[in-house]
């Protein structure tokens, strides 16, 4: 009997992790799967691929705003009702995207699609705290980061084949089917999580006060902001890597795609290396040392870029190390920022997502503003954000009174 119970718990936890992982994959698949179709969509709409990219921008805006919307809803009504509602909105708007006849219509439906679909990410991150004790949450976040890292590798490839074989509209059909399957599985097999809390107000003033109260927690603002600044360097890499590799080193688009996939292994590997490190070291120690490693590597990268020391191989190695550091940092930032909360966890998760996406969006836009074929401004921006992240950590740590280790766990629930 004693052996059966742990076995049942392991099976239950595995099912939960797989479902939460599938939820985290909704946004990256939604963003990346239709990228290969830009030229075909632009041709049908008699416009340019650059104009089609506005639908990516509107999706990011929808995600950022939706984070703040669903946080209080997940706390007030429980986890499942908002999750079901958001996923249904997502499926309906997929049909709208598929039927779009102009770029303006597509931009609007992509915004609405993001508002519906972003509930998947917020709910997944929130429910980690519902089902797993705080000392295990870092490992669970690492697994979810693994799925997040793999998704951008699979989505563009799958989207390219689907677009060539069936047309760009079929990408949104596939997305709708995938999310419908996730919705059915979540309905049948995902536990309810934390119960609804009718004391959570959905009025504007109480919601603002709730977010303000969360932001006053030193551990939250320290690790959410430091983590977001570090995570934003990933977006700088994504936005700047075509300039560095295709314009500076003159690699072909096909070779660039292979290099991008290779470097993504660093981000994925870092998130999984974190699972082993967390067995021996605290999350605070791992986060601090990984951030110092990222800053030192970025500073070397900036110096070498300025003096033109590095060739293609050296640049790949440096990017790989930076991405490993980011992969280690992100799950620890999530776990440490959420650790102080037993109430308003959904709102705290949503606020983390809003801060991350807001800073990351501004950072990636900065790459475009440089409009340069030189790597130095891009690497300077990457290095500057790393140093700023470390500065936030050093200042914020002095104000943290109750560390994650002081949070107790009783009967699987946080207190």
Coordinates of C-alpha atoms in Angstrom, one line a residue, residues 118-312:
X118 CA -2.4 34.2 -22.8
X119 CA -4.6 32.6 -20.0
X120 CA -2.7 29.3 -20.8
X121 CA 0.6 30.7 -19.7
X122 CA -0.7 32.6 -16.6
X123 CA -2.7 29.6 -15.5
X124 CA 0.2 27.2 -15.9
X125 CA 2.6 29.3 -13.9
X126 CA 0.0 29.9 -11.2
X127 CA -1.0 26.3 -10.9
X128 CA 2.6 25.2 -10.3
X129 CA 2.2 26.8 -6.8
X130 CA -1.2 25.0 -6.4
X131 CA 0.1 21.5 -6.9
X132 CA 3.8 21.5 -5.9
X133 CA 5.6 22.6 -2.7
X134 CA 7.8 25.6 -2.9
X135 CA 11.1 23.7 -2.8
X136 CA 10.0 21.7 -5.9
X137 CA 8.6 24.7 -7.9
X138 CA 12.0 25.6 -9.3
X139 CA 12.3 22.1 -10.9
X140 CA 8.8 22.4 -12.3
X141 CA 9.5 25.8 -13.7
X142 CA 12.6 24.4 -15.3
X143 CA 10.6 21.7 -17.0
X144 CA 8.1 24.3 -18.3
X145 CA 11.1 26.4 -19.6
X146 CA 12.3 23.3 -21.4
X147 CA 9.0 23.1 -23.3
X148 CA 9.1 26.8 -23.9
X149 CA 12.6 26.4 -25.4
X150 CA 11.7 23.5 -27.6
X151 CA 8.5 25.0 -29.0
X152 CA 10.3 27.7 -31.1
X153 CA 12.4 25.0 -32.6
X154 CA 9.4 22.9 -33.7
X155 CA 6.8 25.6 -34.5
X156 CA 8.5 27.4 -37.5
X157 CA 9.4 24.1 -39.1
X158 CA 5.9 22.6 -38.7
X159 CA 4.4 25.9 -39.9
X160 CA 6.6 25.9 -43.0
X161 CA 5.5 22.5 -44.1
X162 CA 1.8 23.3 -43.3
X163 CA 2.0 26.5 -45.2
X164 CA 3.6 24.9 -48.3
X165 CA 1.2 22.0 -48.4
X166 CA -2.1 23.5 -47.4
X167 CA -1.8 27.4 -47.4
X168 CA -1.3 29.9 -44.6
X169 CA -4.9 29.7 -43.4
X170 CA -4.3 26.1 -42.4
X171 CA -1.8 27.2 -39.8
X172 CA -4.6 28.7 -37.8
X173 CA -6.8 25.6 -38.3
X174 CA -4.0 23.5 -36.8
X175 CA -3.6 25.9 -33.9
X176 CA -7.3 25.8 -33.1
X177 CA -7.3 22.0 -33.2
X178 CA -4.2 21.8 -30.9
X179 CA -5.8 24.2 -28.4
X180 CA -9.1 22.3 -28.5
X181 CA -7.3 19.1 -27.7
X182 CA -5.5 20.8 -24.8
X183 CA -8.8 22.2 -23.6
X184 CA -10.4 18.7 -23.6
X185 CA -7.5 17.1 -21.8
X186 CA -7.4 19.9 -19.1
X187 CA -11.2 19.5 -18.6
X188 CA -10.8 15.7 -18.1
X189 CA -7.5 15.3 -16.3
X190 CA -6.3 18.6 -14.7
X191 CA -7.2 19.0 -11.0
X192 CA -9.1 22.1 -10.0
X193 CA -6.2 23.7 -8.1
X194 CA -6.8 26.4 -5.6
X195 CA -10.4 27.2 -4.9
X196 CA -12.2 30.3 -6.0
X197 CA -11.7 33.3 -3.6
X198 CA -14.8 35.6 -3.7
X199 CA -13.0 38.1 -1.6
X200 CA -10.8 39.0 -4.6
X201 CA -12.3 42.2 -6.1
X202 CA -12.5 42.7 -9.9
X203 CA -13.1 46.4 -9.6
X204 CA -10.4 48.7 -11.0
X205 CA -9.4 50.3 -7.8
X206 CA -9.0 47.1 -5.7
X207 CA -7.2 45.4 -8.6
X208 CA -4.8 48.3 -8.8
X209 CA -4.3 48.1 -5.0
X210 CA -3.7 44.4 -5.3
X211 CA -1.0 44.8 -7.9
X212 CA 0.5 47.7 -5.9
X213 CA 0.6 45.5 -2.8
X214 CA 2.4 42.8 -4.7
X215 CA 4.9 45.3 -6.0
X216 CA 5.7 46.4 -2.4
X217 CA 7.0 42.9 -1.6
X218 CA 10.8 43.3 -1.8
X219 CA 11.4 39.7 -2.8
X220 CA 8.9 40.0 -5.6
X221 CA 10.1 43.2 -7.2
X222 CA 13.8 42.3 -6.8
X223 CA 13.6 38.9 -8.6
X224 CA 10.8 39.7 -11.0
X225 CA 12.6 42.9 -12.2
X226 CA 16.1 41.4 -12.2
X227 CA 14.8 38.3 -13.9
X228 CA 12.9 40.3 -16.5
X229 CA 16.0 42.4 -17.3
X230 CA 18.1 39.3 -17.8
X231 CA 15.3 37.6 -19.8
X232 CA 15.1 40.6 -22.1
X233 CA 18.6 39.9 -23.3
X234 CA 17.1 36.7 -24.9
X235 CA 14.8 38.9 -27.0
X236 CA 17.8 41.2 -27.9
X237 CA 19.6 38.0 -29.1
X238 CA 16.6 36.9 -31.2
X239 CA 16.1 40.4 -32.7
X240 CA 19.8 41.0 -33.2
X241 CA 21.1 37.6 -34.3
X242 CA 20.1 38.0 -38.0
X243 CA 22.2 41.2 -38.1
X244 CA 25.2 39.6 -36.4
X245 CA 25.2 36.3 -38.3
X246 CA 23.7 37.2 -41.8
X247 CA 25.1 40.8 -42.2
X248 CA 28.4 40.7 -40.3
X249 CA 29.4 37.0 -40.9
X250 CA 27.4 36.7 -44.2
X251 CA 25.9 33.3 -43.5
X252 CA 23.0 32.1 -45.6
X253 CA 19.4 32.0 -44.2
X254 CA 19.6 28.2 -44.2
X255 CA 22.8 28.3 -42.2
X256 CA 21.4 30.9 -39.9
X257 CA 18.4 28.7 -39.1
X258 CA 20.7 25.9 -38.2
X259 CA 22.8 28.2 -36.0
X260 CA 19.7 29.5 -34.3
X261 CA 18.5 25.9 -33.5
X262 CA 22.0 25.0 -32.2
X263 CA 22.1 28.0 -29.9
X264 CA 18.6 27.3 -28.6
X265 CA 20.1 24.1 -27.1
X266 CA 22.0 26.4 -24.7
X267 CA 18.8 28.0 -23.4
X268 CA 17.1 24.6 -23.0
X269 CA 20.2 23.0 -21.5
X270 CA 20.5 25.8 -19.0
X271 CA 17.0 25.3 -17.7
X272 CA 17.7 21.6 -17.3
X273 CA 21.1 22.1 -15.7
X274 CA 19.2 24.2 -13.1
X275 CA 17.3 21.1 -12.0
X276 CA 20.6 19.5 -10.9
X277 CA 22.1 22.6 -9.4
X278 CA 18.9 23.1 -7.3
X279 CA 19.7 19.8 -5.5
X280 CA 22.9 21.3 -4.0
X281 CA 22.4 25.0 -3.9
X282 CA 19.7 27.5 -3.0
X283 CA 17.7 29.3 -5.7
X284 CA 19.2 32.6 -4.5
X285 CA 22.8 31.3 -4.9
X286 CA 22.1 29.9 -8.3
X287 CA 20.4 33.1 -9.5
X288 CA 23.2 35.3 -8.3
X289 CA 26.0 33.2 -9.7
X290 CA 24.3 32.7 -13.0
X291 CA 23.7 36.4 -13.4
X292 CA 27.3 37.2 -12.5
X293 CA 28.4 34.7 -15.2
X294 CA 26.0 36.3 -17.8
X295 CA 27.3 39.8 -17.0
X296 CA 31.0 38.8 -17.2
X297 CA 30.5 36.9 -20.5
X298 CA 28.5 39.9 -21.9
X299 CA 31.3 42.3 -20.9
X300 CA 33.9 40.1 -22.6
X301 CA 31.6 39.9 -25.7
X302 CA 31.3 43.7 -25.8
X303 CA 35.0 44.3 -25.5
X304 CA 35.8 41.7 -28.2
X305 CA 33.1 43.1 -30.5
X306 CA 34.5 46.6 -30.2
X307 CA 38.0 45.5 -31.0
X308 CA 36.9 42.9 -33.5
X309 CA 38.5 40.0 -31.7
X310 CA 35.8 37.3 -32.4
X311 CA 35.1 35.3 -35.4
X312 CA 32.0 33.2 -36.1

